[in-house]
mmCIF file with all atom_site columns, C-alpha atoms in Angstrom:
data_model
loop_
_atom_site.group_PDB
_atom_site.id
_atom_site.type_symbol
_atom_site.label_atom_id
_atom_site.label_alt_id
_atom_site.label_comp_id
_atom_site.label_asym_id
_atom_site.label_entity_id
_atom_site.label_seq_id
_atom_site.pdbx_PDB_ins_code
_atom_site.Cartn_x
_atom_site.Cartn_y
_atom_site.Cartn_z
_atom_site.occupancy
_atom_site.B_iso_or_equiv
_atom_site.pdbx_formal_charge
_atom_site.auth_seq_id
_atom_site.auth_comp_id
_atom_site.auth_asym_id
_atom_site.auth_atom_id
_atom_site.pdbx_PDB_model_num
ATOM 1   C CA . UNK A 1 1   ? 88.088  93.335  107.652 1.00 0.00 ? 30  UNK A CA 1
ATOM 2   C CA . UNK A 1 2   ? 86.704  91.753  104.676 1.00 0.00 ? 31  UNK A CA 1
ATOM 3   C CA . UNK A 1 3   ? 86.470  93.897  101.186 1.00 0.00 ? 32  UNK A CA 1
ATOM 4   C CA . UNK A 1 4   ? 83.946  91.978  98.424  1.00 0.00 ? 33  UNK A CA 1
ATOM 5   C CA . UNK A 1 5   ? 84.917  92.416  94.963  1.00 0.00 ? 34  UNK A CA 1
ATOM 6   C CA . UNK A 1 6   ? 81.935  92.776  92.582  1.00 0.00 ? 35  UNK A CA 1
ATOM 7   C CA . UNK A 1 7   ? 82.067  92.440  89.039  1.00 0.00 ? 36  UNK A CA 1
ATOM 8   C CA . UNK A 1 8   ? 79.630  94.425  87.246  1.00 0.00 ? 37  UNK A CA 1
ATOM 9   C CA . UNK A 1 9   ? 79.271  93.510  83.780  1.00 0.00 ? 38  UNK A CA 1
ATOM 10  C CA . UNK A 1 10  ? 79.887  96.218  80.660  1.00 0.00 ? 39  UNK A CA 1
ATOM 11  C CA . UNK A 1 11  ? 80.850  98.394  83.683  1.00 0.00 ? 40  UNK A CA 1
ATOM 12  C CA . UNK A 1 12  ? 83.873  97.469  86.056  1.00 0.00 ? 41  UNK A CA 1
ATOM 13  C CA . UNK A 1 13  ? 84.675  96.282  89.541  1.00 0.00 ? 42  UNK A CA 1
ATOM 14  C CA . UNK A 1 14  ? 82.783  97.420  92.736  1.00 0.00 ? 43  UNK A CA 1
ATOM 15  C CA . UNK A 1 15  ? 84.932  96.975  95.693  1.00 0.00 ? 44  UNK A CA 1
ATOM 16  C CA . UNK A 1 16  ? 83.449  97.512  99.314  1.00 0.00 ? 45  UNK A CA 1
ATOM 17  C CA . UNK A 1 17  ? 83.216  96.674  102.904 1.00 0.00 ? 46  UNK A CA 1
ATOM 18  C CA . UNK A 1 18  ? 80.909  96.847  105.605 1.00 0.00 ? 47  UNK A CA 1
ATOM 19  C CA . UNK A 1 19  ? 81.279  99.675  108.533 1.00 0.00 ? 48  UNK A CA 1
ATOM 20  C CA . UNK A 1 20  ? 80.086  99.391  112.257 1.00 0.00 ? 49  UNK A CA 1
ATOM 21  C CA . UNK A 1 21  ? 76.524  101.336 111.150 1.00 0.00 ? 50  UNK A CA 1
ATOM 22  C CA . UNK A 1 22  ? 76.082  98.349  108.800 1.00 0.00 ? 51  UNK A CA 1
ATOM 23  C CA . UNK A 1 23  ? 76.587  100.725 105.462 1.00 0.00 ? 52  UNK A CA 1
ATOM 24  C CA . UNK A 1 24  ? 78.946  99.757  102.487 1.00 0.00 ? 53  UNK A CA 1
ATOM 25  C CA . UNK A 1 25  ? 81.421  102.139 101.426 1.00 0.00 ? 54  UNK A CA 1
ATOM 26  C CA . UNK A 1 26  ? 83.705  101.248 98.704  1.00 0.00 ? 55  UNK A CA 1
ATOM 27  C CA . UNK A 1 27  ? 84.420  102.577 95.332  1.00 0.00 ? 56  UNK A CA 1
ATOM 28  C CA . UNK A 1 28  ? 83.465  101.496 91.531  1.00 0.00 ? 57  UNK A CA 1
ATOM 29  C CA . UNK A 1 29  ? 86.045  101.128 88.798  1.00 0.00 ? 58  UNK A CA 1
ATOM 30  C CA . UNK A 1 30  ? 85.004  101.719 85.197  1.00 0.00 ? 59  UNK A CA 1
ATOM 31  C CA . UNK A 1 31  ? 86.243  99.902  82.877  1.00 0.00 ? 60  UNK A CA 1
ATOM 32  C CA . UNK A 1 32  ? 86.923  103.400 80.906  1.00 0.00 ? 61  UNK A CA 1
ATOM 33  C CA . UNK A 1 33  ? 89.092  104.095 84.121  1.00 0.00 ? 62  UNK A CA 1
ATOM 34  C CA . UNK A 1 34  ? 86.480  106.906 86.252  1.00 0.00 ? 63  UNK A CA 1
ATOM 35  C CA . UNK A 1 35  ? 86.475  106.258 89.822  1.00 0.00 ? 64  UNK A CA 1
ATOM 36  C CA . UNK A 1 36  ? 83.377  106.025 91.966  1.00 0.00 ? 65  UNK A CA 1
ATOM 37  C CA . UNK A 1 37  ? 83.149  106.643 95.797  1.00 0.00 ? 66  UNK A CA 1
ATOM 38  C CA . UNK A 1 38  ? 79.915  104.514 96.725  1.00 0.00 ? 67  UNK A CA 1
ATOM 39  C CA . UNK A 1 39  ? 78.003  104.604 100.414 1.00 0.00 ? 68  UNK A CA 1
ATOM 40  C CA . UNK A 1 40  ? 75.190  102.106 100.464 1.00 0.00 ? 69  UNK A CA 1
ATOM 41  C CA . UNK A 1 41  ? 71.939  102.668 102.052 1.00 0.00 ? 70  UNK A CA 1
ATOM 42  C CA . UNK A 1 42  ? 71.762  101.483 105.262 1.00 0.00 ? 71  UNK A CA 1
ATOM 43  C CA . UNK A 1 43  ? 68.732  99.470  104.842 1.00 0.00 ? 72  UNK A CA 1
ATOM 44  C CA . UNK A 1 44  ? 69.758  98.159  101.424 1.00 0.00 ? 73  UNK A CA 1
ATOM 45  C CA . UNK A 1 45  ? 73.472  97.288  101.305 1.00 0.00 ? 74  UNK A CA 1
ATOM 46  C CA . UNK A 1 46  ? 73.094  96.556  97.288  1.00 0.00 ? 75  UNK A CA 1
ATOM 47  C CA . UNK A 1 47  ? 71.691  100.537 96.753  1.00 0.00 ? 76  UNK A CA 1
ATOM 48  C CA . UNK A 1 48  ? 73.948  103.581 96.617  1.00 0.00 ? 77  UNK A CA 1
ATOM 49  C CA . UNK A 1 49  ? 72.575  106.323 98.875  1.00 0.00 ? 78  UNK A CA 1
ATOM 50  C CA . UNK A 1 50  ? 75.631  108.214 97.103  1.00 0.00 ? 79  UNK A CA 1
ATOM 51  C CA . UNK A 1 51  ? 77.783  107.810 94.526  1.00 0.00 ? 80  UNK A CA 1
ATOM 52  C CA . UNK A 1 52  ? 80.353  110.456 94.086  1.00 0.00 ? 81  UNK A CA 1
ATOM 53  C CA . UNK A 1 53  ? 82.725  110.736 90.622  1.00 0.00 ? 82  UNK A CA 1
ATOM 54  C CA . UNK A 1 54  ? 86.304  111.201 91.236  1.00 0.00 ? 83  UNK A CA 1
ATOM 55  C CA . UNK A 1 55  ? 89.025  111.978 89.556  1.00 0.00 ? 84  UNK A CA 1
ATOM 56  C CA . UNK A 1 56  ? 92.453  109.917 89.319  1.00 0.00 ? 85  UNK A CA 1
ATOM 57  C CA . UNK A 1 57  ? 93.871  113.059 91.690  1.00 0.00 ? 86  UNK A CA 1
ATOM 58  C CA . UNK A 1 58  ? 90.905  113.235 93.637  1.00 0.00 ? 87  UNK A CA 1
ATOM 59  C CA . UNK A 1 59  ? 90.985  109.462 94.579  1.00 0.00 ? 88  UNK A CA 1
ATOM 60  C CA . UNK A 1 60  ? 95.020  109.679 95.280  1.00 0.00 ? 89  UNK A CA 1
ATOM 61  C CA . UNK A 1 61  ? 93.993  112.577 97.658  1.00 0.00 ? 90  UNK A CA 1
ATOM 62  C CA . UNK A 1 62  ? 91.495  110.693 99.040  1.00 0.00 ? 91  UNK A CA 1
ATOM 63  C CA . UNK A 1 63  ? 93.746  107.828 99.873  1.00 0.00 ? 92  UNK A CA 1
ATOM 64  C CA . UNK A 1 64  ? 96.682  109.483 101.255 1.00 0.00 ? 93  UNK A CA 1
ATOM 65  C CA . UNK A 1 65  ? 94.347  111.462 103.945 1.00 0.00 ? 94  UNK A CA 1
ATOM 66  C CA . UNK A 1 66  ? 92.776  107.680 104.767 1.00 0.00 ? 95  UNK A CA 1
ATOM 67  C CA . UNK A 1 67  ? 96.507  106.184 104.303 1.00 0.00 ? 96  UNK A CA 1
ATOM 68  C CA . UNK A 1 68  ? 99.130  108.769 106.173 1.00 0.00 ? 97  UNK A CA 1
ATOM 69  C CA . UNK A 1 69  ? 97.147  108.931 109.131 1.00 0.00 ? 98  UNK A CA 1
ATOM 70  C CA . UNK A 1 70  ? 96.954  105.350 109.698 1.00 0.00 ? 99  UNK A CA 1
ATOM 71  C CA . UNK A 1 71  ? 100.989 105.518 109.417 1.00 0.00 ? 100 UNK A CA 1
ATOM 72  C CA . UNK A 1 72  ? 101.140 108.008 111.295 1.00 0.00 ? 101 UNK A CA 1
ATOM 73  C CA . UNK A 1 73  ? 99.616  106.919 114.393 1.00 0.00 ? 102 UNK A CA 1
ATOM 74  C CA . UNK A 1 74  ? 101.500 103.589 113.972 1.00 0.00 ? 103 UNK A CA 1
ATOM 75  C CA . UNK A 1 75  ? 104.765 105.625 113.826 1.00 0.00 ? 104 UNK A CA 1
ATOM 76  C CA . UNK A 1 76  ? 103.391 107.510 117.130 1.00 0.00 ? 105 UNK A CA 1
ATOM 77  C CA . UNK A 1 77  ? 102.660 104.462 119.392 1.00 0.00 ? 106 UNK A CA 1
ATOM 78  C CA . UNK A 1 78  ? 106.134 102.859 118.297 1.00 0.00 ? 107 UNK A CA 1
ATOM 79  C CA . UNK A 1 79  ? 107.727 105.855 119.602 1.00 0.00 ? 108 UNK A CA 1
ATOM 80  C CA . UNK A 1 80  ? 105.807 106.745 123.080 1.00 0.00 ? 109 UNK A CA 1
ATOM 81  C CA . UNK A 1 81  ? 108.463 105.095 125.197 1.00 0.00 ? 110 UNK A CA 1
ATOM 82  C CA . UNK A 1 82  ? 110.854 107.775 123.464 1.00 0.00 ? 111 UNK A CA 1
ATOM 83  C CA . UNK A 1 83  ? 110.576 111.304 124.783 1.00 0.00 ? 112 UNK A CA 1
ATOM 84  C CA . UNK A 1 84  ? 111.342 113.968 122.302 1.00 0.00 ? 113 UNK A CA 1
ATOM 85  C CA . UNK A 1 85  ? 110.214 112.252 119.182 1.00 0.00 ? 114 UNK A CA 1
ATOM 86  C CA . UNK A 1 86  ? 107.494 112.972 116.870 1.00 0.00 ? 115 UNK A CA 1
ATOM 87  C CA . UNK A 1 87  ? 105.920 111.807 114.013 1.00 0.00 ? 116 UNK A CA 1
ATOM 88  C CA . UNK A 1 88  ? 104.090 114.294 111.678 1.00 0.00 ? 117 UNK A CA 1
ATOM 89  C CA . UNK A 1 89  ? 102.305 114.763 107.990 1.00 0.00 ? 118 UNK A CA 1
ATOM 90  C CA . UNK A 1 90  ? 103.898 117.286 105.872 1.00 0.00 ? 119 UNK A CA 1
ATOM 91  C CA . UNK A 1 91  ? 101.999 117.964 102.258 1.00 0.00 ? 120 UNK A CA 1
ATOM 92  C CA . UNK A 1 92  ? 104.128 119.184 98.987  1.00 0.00 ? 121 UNK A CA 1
ATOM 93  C CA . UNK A 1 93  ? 101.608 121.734 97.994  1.00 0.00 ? 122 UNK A CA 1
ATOM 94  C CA . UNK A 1 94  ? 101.482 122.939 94.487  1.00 0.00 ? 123 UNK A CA 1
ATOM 95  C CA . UNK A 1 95  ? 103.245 126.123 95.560  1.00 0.00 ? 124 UNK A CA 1
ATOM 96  C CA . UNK A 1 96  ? 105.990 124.218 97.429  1.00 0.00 ? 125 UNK A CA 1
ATOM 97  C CA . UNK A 1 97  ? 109.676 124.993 96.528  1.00 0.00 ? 126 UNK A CA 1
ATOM 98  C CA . UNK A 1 98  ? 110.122 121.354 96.049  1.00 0.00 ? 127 UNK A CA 1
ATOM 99  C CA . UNK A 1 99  ? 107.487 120.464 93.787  1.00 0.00 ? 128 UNK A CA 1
ATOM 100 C CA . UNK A 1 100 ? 109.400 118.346 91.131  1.00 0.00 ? 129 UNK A CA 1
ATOM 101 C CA . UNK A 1 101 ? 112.536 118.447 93.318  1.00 0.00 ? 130 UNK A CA 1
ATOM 102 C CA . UNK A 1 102 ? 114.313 115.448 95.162  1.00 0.00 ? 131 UNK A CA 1
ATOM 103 C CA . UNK A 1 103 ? 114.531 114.718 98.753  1.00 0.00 ? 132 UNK A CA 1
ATOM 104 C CA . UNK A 1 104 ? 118.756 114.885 98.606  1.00 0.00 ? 133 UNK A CA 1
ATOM 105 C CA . UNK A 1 105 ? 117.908 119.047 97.436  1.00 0.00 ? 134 UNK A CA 1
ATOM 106 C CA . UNK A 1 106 ? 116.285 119.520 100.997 1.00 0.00 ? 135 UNK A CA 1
ATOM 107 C CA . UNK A 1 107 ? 119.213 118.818 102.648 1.00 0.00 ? 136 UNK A CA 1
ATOM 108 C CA . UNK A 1 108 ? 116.933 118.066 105.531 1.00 0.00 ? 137 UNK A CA 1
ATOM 109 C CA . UNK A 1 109 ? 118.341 115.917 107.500 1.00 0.00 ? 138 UNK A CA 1
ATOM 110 C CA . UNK A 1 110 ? 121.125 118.051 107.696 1.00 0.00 ? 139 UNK A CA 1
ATOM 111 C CA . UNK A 1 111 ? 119.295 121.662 108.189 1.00 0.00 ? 140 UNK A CA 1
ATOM 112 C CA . UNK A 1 112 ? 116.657 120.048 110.801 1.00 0.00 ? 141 UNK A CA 1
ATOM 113 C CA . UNK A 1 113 ? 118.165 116.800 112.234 1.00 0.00 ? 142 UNK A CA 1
ATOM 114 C CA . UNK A 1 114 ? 114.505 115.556 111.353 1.00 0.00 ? 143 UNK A CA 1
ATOM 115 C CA . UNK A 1 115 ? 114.178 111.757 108.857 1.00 0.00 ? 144 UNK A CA 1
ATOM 116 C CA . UNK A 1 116 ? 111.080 111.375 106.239 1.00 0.00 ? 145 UNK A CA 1
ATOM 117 C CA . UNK A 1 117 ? 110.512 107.763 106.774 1.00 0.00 ? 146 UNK A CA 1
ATOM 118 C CA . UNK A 1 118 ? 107.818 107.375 104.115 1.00 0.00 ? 147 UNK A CA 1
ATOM 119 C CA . UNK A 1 119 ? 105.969 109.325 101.702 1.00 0.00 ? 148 UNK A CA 1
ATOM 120 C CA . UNK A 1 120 ? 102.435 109.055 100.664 1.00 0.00 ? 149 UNK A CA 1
ATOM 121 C CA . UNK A 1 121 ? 101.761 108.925 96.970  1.00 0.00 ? 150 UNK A CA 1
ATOM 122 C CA . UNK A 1 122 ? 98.478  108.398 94.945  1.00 0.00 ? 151 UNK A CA 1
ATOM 123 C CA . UNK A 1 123 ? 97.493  106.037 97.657  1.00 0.00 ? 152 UNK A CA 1
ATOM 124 C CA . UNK A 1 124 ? 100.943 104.547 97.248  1.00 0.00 ? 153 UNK A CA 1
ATOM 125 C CA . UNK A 1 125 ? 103.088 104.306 100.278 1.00 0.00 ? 154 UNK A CA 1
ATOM 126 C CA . UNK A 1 126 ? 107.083 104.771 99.324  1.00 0.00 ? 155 UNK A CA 1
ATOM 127 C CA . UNK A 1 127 ? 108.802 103.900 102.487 1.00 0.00 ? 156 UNK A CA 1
ATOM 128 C CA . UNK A 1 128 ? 112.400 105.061 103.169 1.00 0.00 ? 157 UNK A CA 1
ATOM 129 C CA . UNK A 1 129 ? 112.791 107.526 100.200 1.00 0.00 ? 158 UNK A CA 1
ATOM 130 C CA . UNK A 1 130 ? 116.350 108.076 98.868  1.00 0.00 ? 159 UNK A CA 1
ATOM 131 C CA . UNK A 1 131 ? 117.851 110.925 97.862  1.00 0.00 ? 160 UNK A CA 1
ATOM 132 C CA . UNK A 1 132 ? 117.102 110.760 94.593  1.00 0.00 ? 161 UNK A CA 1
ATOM 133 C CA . UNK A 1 133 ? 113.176 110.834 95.202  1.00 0.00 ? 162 UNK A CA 1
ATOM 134 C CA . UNK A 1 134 ? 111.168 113.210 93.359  1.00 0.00 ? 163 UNK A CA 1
ATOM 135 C CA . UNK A 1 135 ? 108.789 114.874 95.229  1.00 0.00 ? 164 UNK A CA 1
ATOM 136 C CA . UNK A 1 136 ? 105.802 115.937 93.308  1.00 0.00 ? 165 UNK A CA 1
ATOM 137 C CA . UNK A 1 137 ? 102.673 118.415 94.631  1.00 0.00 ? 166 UNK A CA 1
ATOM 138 C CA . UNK A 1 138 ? 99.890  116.100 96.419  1.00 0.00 ? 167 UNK A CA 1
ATOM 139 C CA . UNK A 1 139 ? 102.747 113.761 98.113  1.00 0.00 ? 168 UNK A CA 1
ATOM 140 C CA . UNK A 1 140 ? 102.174 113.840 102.021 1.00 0.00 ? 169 UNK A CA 1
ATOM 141 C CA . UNK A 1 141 ? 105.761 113.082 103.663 1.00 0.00 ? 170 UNK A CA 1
ATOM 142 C CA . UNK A 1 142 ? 106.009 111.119 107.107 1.00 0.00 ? 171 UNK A CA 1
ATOM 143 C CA . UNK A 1 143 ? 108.661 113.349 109.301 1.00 0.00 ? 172 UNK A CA 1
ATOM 144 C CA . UNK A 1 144 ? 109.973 111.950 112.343 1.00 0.00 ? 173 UNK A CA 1
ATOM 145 C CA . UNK A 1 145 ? 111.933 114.225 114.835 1.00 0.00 ? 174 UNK A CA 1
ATOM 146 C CA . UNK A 1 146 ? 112.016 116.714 117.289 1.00 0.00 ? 175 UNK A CA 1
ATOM 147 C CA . UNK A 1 147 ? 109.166 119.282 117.520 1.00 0.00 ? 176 UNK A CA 1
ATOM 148 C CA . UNK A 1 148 ? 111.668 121.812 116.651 1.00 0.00 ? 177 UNK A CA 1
ATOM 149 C CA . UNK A 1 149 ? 112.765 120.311 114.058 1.00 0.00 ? 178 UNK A CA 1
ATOM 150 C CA . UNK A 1 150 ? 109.479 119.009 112.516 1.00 0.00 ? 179 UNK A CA 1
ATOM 151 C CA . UNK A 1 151 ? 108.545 123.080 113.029 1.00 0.00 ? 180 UNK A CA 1
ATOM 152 C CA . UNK A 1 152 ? 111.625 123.691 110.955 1.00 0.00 ? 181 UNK A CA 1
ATOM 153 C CA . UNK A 1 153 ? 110.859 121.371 108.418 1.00 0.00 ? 182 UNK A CA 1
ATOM 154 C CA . UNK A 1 154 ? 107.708 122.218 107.729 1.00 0.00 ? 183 UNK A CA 1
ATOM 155 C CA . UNK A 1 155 ? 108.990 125.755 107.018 1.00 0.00 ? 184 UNK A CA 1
ATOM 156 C CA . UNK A 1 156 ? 111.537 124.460 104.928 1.00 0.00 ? 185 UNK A CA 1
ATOM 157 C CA . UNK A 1 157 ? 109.063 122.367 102.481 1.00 0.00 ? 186 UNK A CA 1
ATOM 158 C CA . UNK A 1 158 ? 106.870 125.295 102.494 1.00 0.00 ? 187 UNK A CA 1
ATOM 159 C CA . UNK A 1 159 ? 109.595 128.096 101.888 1.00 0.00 ? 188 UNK A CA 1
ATOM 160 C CA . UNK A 1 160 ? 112.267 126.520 100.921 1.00 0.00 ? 189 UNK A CA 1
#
C-alpha cells in the first residue's frame, strides 16, 4: 500500500493513502506540531469531508489500537499449530499498579508462566522488553500464554 506525502506550504506534511471505498485517510502534521486525522471526500480525494484535531496522546492512542491488533493477529496465526497458546492485548491504565513501574517488578513470568513479547507505545512498537522497562499508562502489552495465565495476568496489571 502506497502512502503520498504532501507538503503543504506555511503548514506541514499531509500524509495519506487510498482505502477500498476510494477515500483518503491520513493525517496532517503542523509545522507547530498539532496532529490532524483527515478522511477525504469520496468524490474529491483532494477535500477533507473531516478533519479531526488530535492531541500527541490522542494520536499515540490512536496508533496503538491500529498497531497492537495488527501484532496481535500476526502473533495468533504463528501460533495456531500450538494448542494452548494465546496471544492477547493488555492496557496499563492510568489506575494500574504499574504505571511508572518496570516489567522485572511484575514478576510475571514467574507468578503466571505468561511472556510480554512486545509493548505498544505512542505508536511505537518495543519488542522483547527487558526487565528494566518502564511501563507507563497508555502502553498496550502483547501477552503470550495460557488462557489461565493471560486471565491471571491481566489481574495482576490491573491489581497488582
Amino acid at each position: 500500500m502506497n502512502v503520498d506525502v504532501t507538503a503543504l506550504p506555511g503548514i506541514g506534511v499531509r500524509k495519506d493513502f487510498e482505502v477500498r471505498s476510494g477515500r483518503r485517510i491520513g493525517v496532517v502534521a503542523h509545522r507547530d506540531g498539532d496532529i490532524d486525522l483527515i478522511v477525504s471526500k469520496l468524490d474529491d480525494p483532494d477535500a477533507c469531508a473531516a478533519q479531526i484535531p488530535l492531541t500527541t496522546d490522542e494520536a499515540a492512542v490512536l496508533a496503538n489500537l491500529l498497531g497492537a491488533p495488527q501484532l496481535v493477529a500476526k502473533l495468533n496465526d504463528d501460533h495456531r499449530d500450538l494448542p494452548g497458546i494465546t496471544t492477547r492485548q493488555l492496557p496499563i491504565g492510568d489506575d494500574s499498579p504499574y504505571d511508572g513501574r518496570t516489567l522485572g517488578e511484575t514478576e510475571m513470568r514467574t507468578r503466571t508462566k505468561v511472556s510480554i513479547v512486545a509493548v505498544m507505545r505512542a505508536g511505537q512498537l518495543h519488542p522483547s522488553p527487558g526487565p528494566d522497562f518502564t511501563f507507563t499508562a497508555g502502553d498496550l502489552l502483547v501477552v503470550v500464554g495460557t488462557p489461565e495465565g493471560l486471565d491471571a495476568a491481566a489481574k495482576i496489571m490491573t491489581h497488582g
